[in-house]
Amino acid sequence: MEIRVLGCYGAQFPGYNTPGFLLNGNLLVDAGTVTSVLTQEEQINIDQILVTHAHLDHVKDIAFLADNLQLQKTYPVSIVATQGIIDIMRANLFNNVLWPDFSTIPNAKDPVIRFQPIKPGRPYSLNDVKITAIEVNHTVETVAYVIEYEGGSVIFVGDTGPTEEIWMVANKLKDLHAIFIETSFPNDMKDVAEATGHFTPETLNNELEKLKIQAPDIYLYHLKPQHYDVIVKEVGLLEKRNIQILREGEIIQI
Ligand SMILES: [Zn+2]
Ligand SMILES: [Zn+2]
């Protein structure tokens, strides 16, 4: 599987964009960065978007993608998430006030975006992968995604503070190749991280202790650019595991 990093930071500055990952050219995990990076052709190829939660840094480019697809008459694109996450997006973003409701444009039968609710803990088949959402621990309803593909599996943990279920699931996977996980704040901002449902290098380390299987590759993202250097240094001091800091534009083959 090819994973292209469209954006991978916990804030936006020139050269630092919010999370978006393109899998095999047609499946997005989060849509914080899409239309500012992908060409028209690449945007048309997107079939589905898995949404970890409805915070703007993870969904904002669905708005611009929908607008582009409508003009190009190349749709629908499915927005896959739990019903709770979908409800937040419908009520607050695609509400015909902040942005048009593209799930009824040009008409409800043949719309630009189609919301596809899923239940946590239950596997669903999409194109050539199987996905399972697992609830994690953030300030709003948020899920991790386990994505099983031919040859292995990968987990996108989403924004979260300390959590349990995803590690129990991970420990049962036989061929887990990679985990994409956030680390937003440096260690001395532990209180802020705790209050906002995020990790520091220290709390990340505690989390990785819960992983009992042979260590898959760990890819870190959602770092706050303002604290980038300190976080990278603190992650470097963690002794164990194959931890890499993601970079924008990177393409990972797993
Ligand atoms: Zn968030
Ligand atoms: Zn976020």
mmCIF file of C-alpha atoms and ligand atoms in Angstrom:
data_model
loop_
_atom_site.group_PDB
_atom_site.id
_atom_site.type_symbol
_atom_site.label_atom_id
_atom_site.label_comp_id
_atom_site.label_asym_id
_atom_site.label_seq_id
_atom_site.Cartn_x
_atom_site.Cartn_y
_atom_site.Cartn_z
ATOM 1 C CA MET A 1 0.000 0.000 0.000
ATOM 2 C CA GLU A 2 1.141 3.513 -0.807
ATOM 3 C CA ILE A 3 0.532 6.241 1.761
ATOM 4 C CA ARG A 4 1.074 9.811 0.608
ATOM 5 C CA VAL A 5 1.363 12.447 3.328
ATOM 6 C CA LEU A 6 -0.565 15.523 2.161
ATOM 7 C CA GLY A 7 -0.364 17.306 5.505
ATOM 8 C CA CYS A 8 0.787 16.153 8.924
ATOM 9 C CA TYR A 9 0.949 19.007 11.430
ATOM 10 C CA GLY A 10 -1.210 20.143 14.320
ATOM 11 C CA ALA A 11 -1.450 23.713 13.009
ATOM 12 C CA GLN A 12 -1.094 25.622 9.754
ATOM 13 C CA PHE A 13 1.850 27.769 8.634
ATOM 14 C CA PRO A 14 3.629 28.020 5.265
ATOM 15 C CA GLY A 15 5.070 24.558 4.698
ATOM 16 C CA TYR A 16 3.078 23.109 7.591
ATOM 17 C CA ASN A 17 -0.380 21.818 6.810
ATOM 18 C CA THR A 18 -3.060 19.972 8.733
ATOM 19 C CA PRO A 19 -3.513 16.176 8.485
ATOM 20 C CA GLY A 20 -4.488 14.393 5.306
ATOM 21 C CA PHE A 21 -3.245 11.000 4.059
ATOM 22 C CA LEU A 22 -3.925 9.575 0.612
ATOM 23 C CA LEU A 23 -3.916 5.769 0.436
ATOM 24 C CA ASN A 24 -3.413 4.082 -2.938
ATOM 25 C CA GLY A 25 -4.542 7.258 -4.668
ATOM 26 C CA ASN A 26 -8.236 6.788 -3.910
ATOM 27 C CA LEU A 27 -8.824 6.638 -0.157
ATOM 28 C CA LEU A 28 -8.254 9.582 2.166
ATOM 29 C CA VAL A 29 -7.751 9.371 5.909
ATOM 30 C CA ASP A 30 -8.791 12.821 7.118
ATOM 31 C CA ALA A 31 -9.024 15.830 4.875
ATOM 32 C CA GLY A 32 -7.231 18.690 6.584
ATOM 33 C CA THR A 33 -5.079 19.096 3.463
ATOM 34 C CA VAL A 34 -6.330 17.939 0.074
ATOM 35 C CA THR A 35 -7.154 20.575 -2.527
ATOM 36 C CA SER A 36 -4.073 22.748 -1.927
ATOM 37 C CA VAL A 37 -1.824 19.786 -2.767
ATOM 38 C CA LEU A 38 -3.602 17.440 -5.200
ATOM 39 C CA THR A 39 -4.113 18.176 -8.888
ATOM 40 C CA GLN A 40 -7.577 18.088 -10.437
ATOM 41 C CA GLU A 41 -6.913 14.578 -11.760
ATOM 42 C CA GLU A 42 -5.803 13.364 -8.338
ATOM 43 C CA GLN A 43 -8.851 14.926 -6.668
ATOM 44 C CA ILE A 44 -11.166 13.153 -9.110
ATOM 45 C CA ASN A 45 -9.617 9.792 -8.168
ATOM 46 C CA ILE A 46 -10.726 10.062 -4.534
ATOM 47 C CA ASP A 47 -13.575 7.633 -3.826
ATOM 48 C CA GLN A 48 -13.821 7.684 -0.049
ATOM 49 C CA ILE A 49 -12.755 9.800 2.912
ATOM 50 C CA LEU A 50 -12.395 8.259 6.367
ATOM 51 C CA VAL A 51 -12.908 10.961 8.970
ATOM 52 C CA THR A 52 -11.387 10.473 12.440
ATOM 53 C CA HIS A 53 -13.326 13.418 13.899
ATOM 54 C CA ALA A 54 -14.980 16.640 12.861
ATOM 55 C CA HIS A 55 -12.382 19.167 14.054
ATOM 56 C CA LEU A 56 -11.649 21.639 11.258
ATOM 57 C CA ASP A 57 -7.977 20.702 10.930
ATOM 58 C CA HIS A 58 -9.178 17.233 9.820
ATOM 59 C CA VAL A 59 -12.203 18.051 7.653
ATOM 60 C CA LYS A 60 -11.833 21.522 6.178
ATOM 61 C CA ASP A 61 -10.740 20.439 2.691
ATOM 62 C CA ILE A 62 -13.826 18.250 2.240
ATOM 63 C CA ALA A 63 -15.570 21.589 1.748
ATOM 64 C CA PHE A 64 -13.263 22.672 -1.091
ATOM 65 C CA LEU A 65 -13.065 19.197 -2.614
ATOM 66 C CA ALA A 66 -16.865 18.996 -2.812
ATOM 67 C CA ASP A 67 -16.980 22.365 -4.534
ATOM 68 C CA ASN A 68 -14.363 21.258 -7.093
ATOM 69 C CA LEU A 69 -16.036 17.911 -7.779
ATOM 70 C CA GLN A 70 -19.357 19.577 -8.363
ATOM 71 C CA LEU A 71 -17.924 21.829 -11.076
ATOM 72 C CA GLN A 72 -16.118 18.904 -12.671
ATOM 73 C CA LYS A 73 -19.248 16.734 -12.397
ATOM 74 C CA THR A 74 -17.158 13.890 -10.975
ATOM 75 C CA TYR A 75 -18.873 12.452 -7.951
ATOM 76 C CA PRO A 76 -19.990 11.143 -5.513
ATOM 77 C CA VAL A 77 -17.296 10.895 -2.886
ATOM 78 C CA SER A 78 -18.240 8.950 0.266
ATOM 79 C CA ILE A 79 -17.620 10.482 3.675
ATOM 80 C CA VAL A 80 -17.160 7.527 6.018
ATOM 81 C CA ALA A 81 -17.428 8.114 9.788
ATOM 82 C CA THR A 82 -19.551 7.260 12.790
ATOM 83 C CA GLN A 83 -23.053 8.722 12.896
ATOM 84 C CA GLY A 84 -21.983 11.092 15.699
ATOM 85 C CA ILE A 85 -19.124 12.522 13.633
ATOM 86 C CA ILE A 86 -21.368 12.835 10.583
ATOM 87 C CA ASP A 87 -23.996 14.660 12.650
ATOM 88 C CA ILE A 88 -21.391 17.229 13.759
ATOM 89 C CA MET A 89 -20.289 17.829 10.150
ATOM 90 C CA ARG A 90 -23.850 18.155 8.908
ATOM 91 C CA ALA A 91 -24.942 20.501 11.684
ATOM 92 C CA ASN A 92 -21.899 22.755 11.682
ATOM 93 C CA LEU A 93 -20.177 22.668 8.297
ATOM 94 C CA PHE A 94 -22.445 21.372 5.520
ATOM 95 C CA ASN A 95 -25.426 23.218 6.956
ATOM 96 C CA ASN A 96 -26.225 25.583 4.063
ATOM 97 C CA VAL A 97 -24.873 28.438 6.185
ATOM 98 C CA LEU A 98 -21.165 27.936 6.708
ATOM 99 C CA TRP A 99 -21.021 25.903 3.464
ATOM 100 C CA PRO A 100 -23.596 24.384 1.100
ATOM 101 C CA ASP A 101 -24.982 20.965 1.971
ATOM 102 C CA PHE A 102 -23.249 19.041 -0.807
ATOM 103 C CA SER A 103 -25.100 15.890 0.215
ATOM 104 C CA THR A 104 -28.175 17.391 -1.487
ATOM 105 C CA ILE A 105 -26.379 19.106 -4.395
ATOM 106 C CA PRO A 106 -27.201 18.925 -7.244
ATOM 107 C CA ASN A 107 -29.914 16.683 -5.792
ATOM 108 C CA ALA A 108 -30.298 14.249 -2.896
ATOM 109 C CA LYS A 109 -30.450 11.225 -5.190
ATOM 110 C CA ASP A 110 -27.209 11.906 -7.014
ATOM 111 C CA PRO A 111 -25.202 14.141 -4.663
ATOM 112 C CA VAL A 112 -21.593 15.330 -4.649
ATOM 113 C CA ILE A 113 -20.904 13.858 -1.203
ATOM 114 C CA ARG A 114 -22.581 10.869 0.353
ATOM 115 C CA PHE A 115 -22.376 10.346 4.102
ATOM 116 C CA GLN A 116 -21.780 6.710 4.977
ATOM 117 C CA PRO A 117 -22.272 6.023 8.698
ATOM 118 C CA ILE A 118 -20.361 3.142 10.261
ATOM 119 C CA LYS A 119 -20.465 1.539 13.694
ATOM 120 C CA PRO A 120 -17.315 1.323 15.831
ATOM 121 C CA GLY A 121 -15.861 -2.145 16.206
ATOM 122 C CA ARG A 122 -17.460 -3.488 13.056
ATOM 123 C CA PRO A 123 -15.457 -4.199 9.867
ATOM 124 C CA TYR A 124 -16.540 -2.710 6.527
ATOM 125 C CA SER A 125 -15.231 -3.407 3.030
ATOM 126 C CA LEU A 126 -14.318 -0.418 0.859
ATOM 127 C CA ASN A 127 -12.799 -0.973 -2.570
ATOM 128 C CA ASP A 128 -9.786 -3.199 -1.861
ATOM 129 C CA VAL A 129 -9.456 -2.641 1.909
ATOM 130 C CA LYS A 130 -11.334 -3.520 5.074
ATOM 131 C CA ILE A 131 -11.715 -0.773 7.669
ATOM 132 C CA THR A 132 -12.734 -0.830 11.324
ATOM 133 C CA ALA A 133 -13.307 2.268 13.450
ATOM 134 C CA ILE A 134 -12.300 2.127 17.117
ATOM 135 C CA GLU A 135 -13.255 4.863 19.574
ATOM 136 C CA VAL A 136 -10.393 6.857 21.112
ATOM 137 C CA ASN A 137 -10.187 9.641 23.680
ATOM 138 C CA HIS A 138 -10.326 13.239 22.401
ATOM 139 C CA THR A 139 -12.472 16.290 23.272
ATOM 140 C CA VAL A 140 -15.104 15.324 20.683
ATOM 141 C CA GLU A 141 -16.225 11.974 19.287
ATOM 142 C CA THR A 142 -13.135 10.529 17.595
ATOM 143 C CA VAL A 143 -12.165 7.178 16.142
ATOM 144 C CA ALA A 144 -9.000 5.417 15.070
ATOM 145 C CA TYR A 145 -9.075 3.408 11.858
ATOM 146 C CA VAL A 146 -7.665 -0.066 11.431
ATOM 147 C CA ILE A 147 -7.133 -0.579 7.711
ATOM 148 C CA GLU A 148 -6.507 -4.102 6.479
ATOM 149 C CA TYR A 149 -5.176 -4.509 2.954
ATOM 150 C CA GLU A 150 -3.730 -7.345 0.959
ATOM 151 C CA GLY A 151 -0.448 -8.012 2.701
ATOM 152 C CA GLY A 152 -1.049 -6.445 6.095
ATOM 153 C CA SER A 153 -2.682 -3.773 8.173
ATOM 154 C CA VAL A 154 -2.073 -0.220 9.310
ATOM 155 C CA ILE A 155 -3.626 1.893 12.068
ATOM 156 C CA PHE A 156 -4.350 5.624 12.035
ATOM 157 C CA VAL A 157 -4.949 6.469 15.672
ATOM 158 C CA GLY A 158 -6.391 9.976 15.185
ATOM 159 C CA ASP A 159 -6.260 12.804 17.722
ATOM 160 C CA THR A 160 -6.290 11.282 21.195
ATOM 161 C CA GLY A 161 -4.973 11.306 24.710
ATOM 162 C CA PRO A 162 -4.358 8.077 26.646
ATOM 163 C CA THR A 163 -6.690 5.349 25.405
ATOM 164 C CA GLU A 164 -7.093 1.564 25.676
ATOM 165 C CA GLU A 165 -9.222 -0.240 23.114
ATOM 166 C CA ILE A 166 -7.087 0.499 20.053
ATOM 167 C CA TRP A 167 -4.099 -1.184 21.744
ATOM 168 C CA MET A 168 -6.133 -4.294 22.542
ATOM 169 C CA VAL A 169 -7.150 -4.425 18.878
ATOM 170 C CA ALA A 170 -3.572 -3.779 17.702
ATOM 171 C CA ASN A 171 -2.257 -6.586 19.893
ATOM 172 C CA LYS A 172 -4.515 -9.047 18.099
ATOM 173 C CA LEU A 173 -3.445 -8.066 14.574
ATOM 174 C CA LYS A 174 -0.995 -10.515 13.051
ATOM 175 C CA ASP A 175 0.560 -8.387 10.363
ATOM 176 C CA LEU A 176 0.422 -4.807 11.605
ATOM 177 C CA HIS A 177 3.035 -2.920 9.579
ATOM 178 C CA ALA A 178 2.613 0.671 10.721
ATOM 179 C CA ILE A 179 0.908 2.926 13.244
ATOM 180 C CA PHE A 180 0.296 6.596 12.509
ATOM 181 C CA ILE A 181 -0.127 8.415 15.800
ATOM 182 C CA GLU A 182 -0.151 11.965 17.054
ATOM 183 C CA THR A 183 2.203 13.793 19.389
ATOM 184 C CA SER A 184 1.088 17.402 19.615
ATOM 185 C CA PHE A 185 2.899 19.035 22.510
ATOM 186 C CA PRO A 186 6.299 18.959 24.250
ATOM 187 C CA ASN A 187 6.618 17.332 27.672
ATOM 188 C CA ASP A 188 6.426 20.603 29.613
ATOM 189 C CA MET A 189 2.943 21.212 28.145
ATOM 190 C CA LYS A 190 1.581 17.968 29.590
ATOM 191 C CA ASP A 191 -1.334 19.807 31.246
ATOM 192 C CA VAL A 192 -2.456 21.388 27.992
ATOM 193 C CA ALA A 193 -2.085 18.038 26.211
ATOM 194 C CA GLU A 194 -4.165 16.322 28.874
ATOM 195 C CA ALA A 195 -6.897 18.964 28.812
ATOM 196 C CA THR A 196 -7.168 18.917 25.018
ATOM 197 C CA GLY A 197 -6.886 15.149 24.443
ATOM 198 C CA HIS A 198 -3.418 14.965 22.921
ATOM 199 C CA PHE A 199 -0.050 13.289 23.562
ATOM 200 C CA THR A 200 3.395 14.522 24.544
ATOM 201 C CA PRO A 201 6.497 12.361 23.879
ATOM 202 C CA GLU A 202 6.264 11.098 27.465
ATOM 203 C CA THR A 203 2.596 10.134 27.315
ATOM 204 C CA LEU A 204 3.157 8.641 23.850
ATOM 205 C CA ASN A 205 5.842 6.475 25.377
ATOM 206 C CA ASN A 206 3.399 5.232 28.030
ATOM 207 C CA GLU A 207 0.917 4.426 25.285
ATOM 208 C CA LEU A 208 3.421 2.427 23.245
ATOM 209 C CA GLU A 209 4.063 0.320 26.355
ATOM 210 C CA LYS A 210 0.557 -1.064 25.811
ATOM 211 C CA LEU A 211 1.663 -2.515 22.496
ATOM 212 C CA LYS A 212 2.712 -6.097 23.181
ATOM 213 C CA ILE A 213 3.385 -7.272 19.648
ATOM 214 C CA GLN A 214 6.637 -6.919 17.782
ATOM 215 C CA ALA A 215 7.041 -3.201 17.154
ATOM 216 C CA PRO A 216 5.616 -2.036 13.844
ATOM 217 C CA ASP A 217 6.882 1.244 12.354
ATOM 218 C CA ILE A 218 5.567 4.195 14.337
ATOM 219 C CA TYR A 219 4.971 7.385 12.342
ATOM 220 C CA LEU A 220 4.389 10.539 14.367
ATOM 221 C CA TYR A 221 2.295 13.450 13.180
ATOM 222 C CA HIS A 222 0.132 16.366 14.421
ATOM 223 C CA LEU A 223 3.202 18.059 15.970
ATOM 224 C CA LYS A 224 2.628 21.725 16.731
ATOM 225 C CA PRO A 225 5.090 23.543 14.438
ATOM 226 C CA GLN A 226 5.696 26.143 17.179
ATOM 227 C CA HIS A 227 7.192 23.391 19.357
ATOM 228 C CA TYR A 228 8.546 21.179 16.584
ATOM 229 C CA ASP A 229 12.224 21.197 17.572
ATOM 230 C CA VAL A 230 11.573 20.441 21.244
ATOM 231 C CA ILE A 231 9.156 17.614 20.439
ATOM 232 C CA VAL A 232 11.597 16.046 17.977
ATOM 233 C CA LYS A 233 14.388 16.256 20.553
ATOM 234 C CA GLU A 234 12.222 14.682 23.253
ATOM 235 C CA VAL A 235 11.087 11.902 20.918
ATOM 236 C CA GLY A 236 14.755 11.266 20.111
ATOM 237 C CA LEU A 237 15.400 10.691 23.810
ATOM 238 C CA LEU A 238 12.832 7.893 23.959
ATOM 239 C CA GLU A 239 14.888 4.758 23.890
ATOM 240 C CA LYS A 240 12.746 2.256 22.181
ATOM 241 C CA ARG A 241 10.737 1.506 19.097
ATOM 242 C CA ASN A 242 11.010 2.379 15.507
ATOM 243 C CA ILE A 243 9.664 5.937 15.703
ATOM 244 C CA GLN A 244 9.834 8.283 12.742
ATOM 245 C CA ILE A 245 8.579 11.843 12.413
ATOM 246 C CA LEU A 246 6.448 12.266 9.303
ATOM 247 C CA ARG A 247 7.200 14.905 6.704
ATOM 248 C CA GLU A 248 4.807 16.479 4.251
ATOM 249 C CA GLY A 249 5.017 15.145 0.725
ATOM 250 C CA GLU A 250 6.536 11.899 1.945
ATOM 251 C CA ILE A 251 5.346 8.706 0.271
ATOM 252 C CA ILE A 252 5.476 5.558 2.402
ATOM 253 C CA GLN A 253 5.212 2.060 0.974
ATOM 254 C CA ILE A 254 4.071 -0.554 3.448
HETATM 255 ZN ZN ZN B 1 -8.890 17.261 17.189
HETATM 256 ZN ZN ZN B 2 -6.217 17.797 15.056
#
